[in-house]
């Protein structure tokens, strides 16, 4: 109890404590979810207010810390690949939000799309699903069976110069996939016809 007698002194102490609300959780993370190890990728926070942003990246067995609204990171060869981001109060660093997360997967290429039969002297297009940031190496085996005329983001146009069986090979993002192509030779046309004919006469062409 409190002693209120004349022989006891009471003192009162008052403290003003500012209670800072926790930042709201970020709305999300913008960035690819399919990646190639070794390629540099960028990620942006979808901010829910005026806050600082702290990032944690779990890259295999390693952990990396970043700060800022946007970051870049090149992932190693071995998963898992996991990203977490939190908002942090600009004035009070100990006040942070709950995290928003993003799980990434390494790209896999199962097959090359395109015709598996073609004609000699024809151009065919071969492609794979788009992989952000992937570098692609297209090859023809044997090399003298054709020519890679042009390449796009995830496709190649190939001119077949010889007949027979060839292979289209693609190396990308740690994957090597092949497609066997049968190229048919164009038929040779032999036309027999009279070199001269009179008016109103019938000629035979075979």
PDB file of C-alpha atoms in Angstrom, residues 5-110:
ATOM      1  CA  UNK A   5       1.424   9.535   7.057  1.00  0.00           C
ATOM      2  CA  UNK A   6       3.296  12.717   7.744  1.00  0.00           C
ATOM      3  CA  UNK A   7       6.513  10.772   8.347  1.00  0.00           C
ATOM      4  CA  UNK A   8       6.571   9.206   4.838  1.00  0.00           C
ATOM      5  CA  UNK A   9       7.398  10.955   1.573  1.00  0.00           C
ATOM      6  CA  UNK A  10       5.722   9.901  -1.691  1.00  0.00           C
ATOM      7  CA  UNK A  11       7.231  10.653  -5.076  1.00  0.00           C
ATOM      8  CA  UNK A  12       5.732  10.209  -8.491  1.00  0.00           C
ATOM      9  CA  UNK A  13       7.627   9.516 -11.717  1.00  0.00           C
ATOM     10  CA  UNK A  14       6.078   9.760 -15.149  1.00  0.00           C
ATOM     11  CA  UNK A  15       7.515   8.543 -18.466  1.00  0.00           C
ATOM     12  CA  UNK A  16       6.303   9.330 -21.945  1.00  0.00           C
ATOM     13  CA  UNK A  17       6.819   6.302 -24.206  1.00  0.00           C
ATOM     14  CA  UNK A  18       6.187   6.523 -27.927  1.00  0.00           C
ATOM     15  CA  UNK A  19       4.757   3.307 -29.305  1.00  0.00           C
ATOM     16  CA  UNK A  20       5.565   2.894 -32.976  1.00  0.00           C
ATOM     17  CA  UNK A  21       3.269   0.569 -34.948  1.00  0.00           C
ATOM     18  CA  UNK A  22       4.951  -2.202 -36.893  1.00  0.00           C
ATOM     19  CA  UNK A  23       5.227  -1.626 -40.661  1.00  0.00           C
ATOM     20  CA  UNK A  24       2.689  -3.436 -42.760  1.00  0.00           C
ATOM     21  CA  UNK A  25       3.826  -6.484 -44.702  1.00  0.00           C
ATOM     22  CA  UNK A  26       5.108  -5.814 -48.248  1.00  0.00           C
ATOM     23  CA  UNK A  27       2.530  -6.523 -50.944  1.00  0.00           C
ATOM     24  CA  UNK A  28       4.840  -8.873 -52.801  1.00  0.00           C
ATOM     25  CA  UNK A  29       8.096  -9.368 -54.692  1.00  0.00           C
ATOM     26  CA  UNK A  30       8.418  -8.698 -58.413  1.00  0.00           C
ATOM     27  CA  UNK A  31      10.907 -10.963 -60.161  1.00  0.00           C
ATOM     28  CA  UNK A  32      11.330 -14.258 -62.007  1.00  0.00           C
ATOM     29  CA  UNK A  33      10.528 -17.565 -60.347  1.00  0.00           C
ATOM     30  CA  UNK A  34      12.392 -19.671 -62.942  1.00  0.00           C
ATOM     31  CA  UNK A  35      16.110 -18.907 -63.055  1.00  0.00           C
ATOM     32  CA  UNK A  36      19.419 -20.013 -64.545  1.00  0.00           C
ATOM     33  CA  UNK A  37      22.237 -20.483 -62.028  1.00  0.00           C
ATOM     34  CA  UNK A  38      25.042 -17.988 -62.589  1.00  0.00           C
ATOM     35  CA  UNK A  39      22.816 -15.402 -64.294  1.00  0.00           C
ATOM     36  CA  UNK A  40      22.166 -12.047 -62.610  1.00  0.00           C
ATOM     37  CA  UNK A  41      18.503 -11.388 -61.760  1.00  0.00           C
ATOM     38  CA  UNK A  42      16.729  -8.342 -60.372  1.00  0.00           C
ATOM     39  CA  UNK A  43      13.943  -8.236 -57.793  1.00  0.00           C
ATOM     40  CA  UNK A  44      11.734  -5.313 -56.709  1.00  0.00           C
ATOM     41  CA  UNK A  45       9.598  -4.929 -53.624  1.00  0.00           C
ATOM     42  CA  UNK A  46       5.903  -4.100 -53.934  1.00  0.00           C
ATOM     43  CA  UNK A  47       5.890  -1.607 -51.077  1.00  0.00           C
ATOM     44  CA  UNK A  48       2.892  -1.192 -48.781  1.00  0.00           C
ATOM     45  CA  UNK A  49       4.021   2.224 -47.513  1.00  0.00           C
ATOM     46  CA  UNK A  50       7.016   4.483 -46.976  1.00  0.00           C
ATOM     47  CA  UNK A  51       9.453   2.058 -45.388  1.00  0.00           C
ATOM     48  CA  UNK A  52      12.962   0.732 -45.794  1.00  0.00           C
ATOM     49  CA  UNK A  53      13.232  -2.825 -47.130  1.00  0.00           C
ATOM     50  CA  UNK A  54      15.554  -5.579 -45.901  1.00  0.00           C
ATOM     51  CA  UNK A  55      16.153  -8.727 -47.938  1.00  0.00           C
ATOM     52  CA  UNK A  56      17.383 -12.200 -47.009  1.00  0.00           C
ATOM     53  CA  UNK A  57      18.335 -14.639 -49.768  1.00  0.00           C
ATOM     54  CA  UNK A  58      18.934 -18.310 -49.055  1.00  0.00           C
ATOM     55  CA  UNK A  59      21.065 -19.555 -51.942  1.00  0.00           C
ATOM     56  CA  UNK A  60      21.839 -23.220 -51.379  1.00  0.00           C
ATOM     57  CA  UNK A  61      23.697 -23.326 -48.066  1.00  0.00           C
ATOM     58  CA  UNK A  62      24.645 -19.618 -48.173  1.00  0.00           C
ATOM     59  CA  UNK A  63      22.659 -16.647 -46.824  1.00  0.00           C
ATOM     60  CA  UNK A  64      22.900 -13.111 -48.259  1.00  0.00           C
ATOM     61  CA  UNK A  65      21.556  -9.821 -46.866  1.00  0.00           C
ATOM     62  CA  UNK A  66      20.553  -6.809 -48.985  1.00  0.00           C
ATOM     63  CA  UNK A  67      18.842  -3.463 -48.425  1.00  0.00           C
ATOM     64  CA  UNK A  68      16.809  -1.275 -50.735  1.00  0.00           C
ATOM     65  CA  UNK A  69      13.704  -1.294 -52.879  1.00  0.00           C
ATOM     66  CA  UNK A  70      15.500  -3.209 -55.659  1.00  0.00           C
ATOM     67  CA  UNK A  71      18.259  -5.826 -55.520  1.00  0.00           C
ATOM     68  CA  UNK A  72      20.256  -8.036 -57.898  1.00  0.00           C
ATOM     69  CA  UNK A  73      21.615 -11.500 -57.212  1.00  0.00           C
ATOM     70  CA  UNK A  74      23.242 -14.340 -59.176  1.00  0.00           C
ATOM     71  CA  UNK A  75      22.294 -17.705 -57.726  1.00  0.00           C
ATOM     72  CA  UNK A  76      24.690 -20.611 -57.301  1.00  0.00           C
ATOM     73  CA  UNK A  77      24.495 -24.060 -58.830  1.00  0.00           C
ATOM     74  CA  UNK A  78      22.581 -25.812 -56.059  1.00  0.00           C
ATOM     75  CA  UNK A  79      19.091 -25.066 -54.709  1.00  0.00           C
ATOM     76  CA  UNK A  80      17.154 -24.279 -52.613  1.00  0.00           C
ATOM     77  CA  UNK A  81      16.599 -20.678 -53.749  1.00  0.00           C
ATOM     78  CA  UNK A  82      14.459 -18.662 -51.328  1.00  0.00           C
ATOM     79  CA  UNK A  83      13.894 -14.919 -50.918  1.00  0.00           C
ATOM     80  CA  UNK A  84      12.409 -13.072 -47.944  1.00  0.00           C
ATOM     81  CA  UNK A  85      11.772  -9.334 -47.663  1.00  0.00           C
ATOM     82  CA  UNK A  86      10.518  -7.224 -44.740  1.00  0.00           C
ATOM     83  CA  UNK A  87       9.598  -3.585 -44.333  1.00  0.00           C
ATOM     84  CA  UNK A  88      11.552  -1.659 -41.692  1.00  0.00           C
ATOM     85  CA  UNK A  89      10.486   1.566 -40.006  1.00  0.00           C
ATOM     86  CA  UNK A  90      12.752   4.340 -41.288  1.00  0.00           C
ATOM     87  CA  UNK A  91      13.247   5.900 -37.831  1.00  0.00           C
ATOM     88  CA  UNK A  92      13.104   2.845 -35.558  1.00  0.00           C
ATOM     89  CA  UNK A  93      15.169   0.041 -37.084  1.00  0.00           C
ATOM     90  CA  UNK A  94      13.918  -2.579 -34.633  1.00  0.00           C
ATOM     91  CA  UNK A  95      10.363  -2.231 -35.933  1.00  0.00           C
ATOM     92  CA  UNK A  96       9.975  -4.625 -38.862  1.00  0.00           C
ATOM     93  CA  UNK A  97       7.031  -6.221 -40.606  1.00  0.00           C
ATOM     94  CA  UNK A  98       6.272  -9.865 -41.144  1.00  0.00           C
ATOM     95  CA  UNK A  99       8.095 -11.188 -44.227  1.00  0.00           C
ATOM     96  CA  UNK A 100       6.897 -11.762 -47.754  1.00  0.00           C
ATOM     97  CA  UNK A 101       8.578 -14.704 -49.503  1.00  0.00           C
ATOM     98  CA  UNK A 102       9.379 -15.993 -52.974  1.00  0.00           C
ATOM     99  CA  UNK A 103      10.631 -19.484 -53.862  1.00  0.00           C
ATOM    100  CA  UNK A 104      12.581 -19.941 -57.104  1.00  0.00           C
ATOM    101  CA  UNK A 105      13.264 -23.002 -59.226  1.00  0.00           C
ATOM    102  CA  UNK A 106      16.109 -23.749 -61.670  1.00  0.00           C
ATOM    103  CA  UNK A 107      15.029 -23.893 -65.296  1.00  0.00           C
ATOM    104  CA  UNK A 108      14.595 -27.292 -66.918  1.00  0.00           C
ATOM    105  CA  UNK A 109      14.230 -27.924 -70.655  1.00  0.00           C
ATOM    106  CA  UNK A 110      12.496 -31.179 -71.518  1.00  0.00           C
TER     107      UNK A 110
END
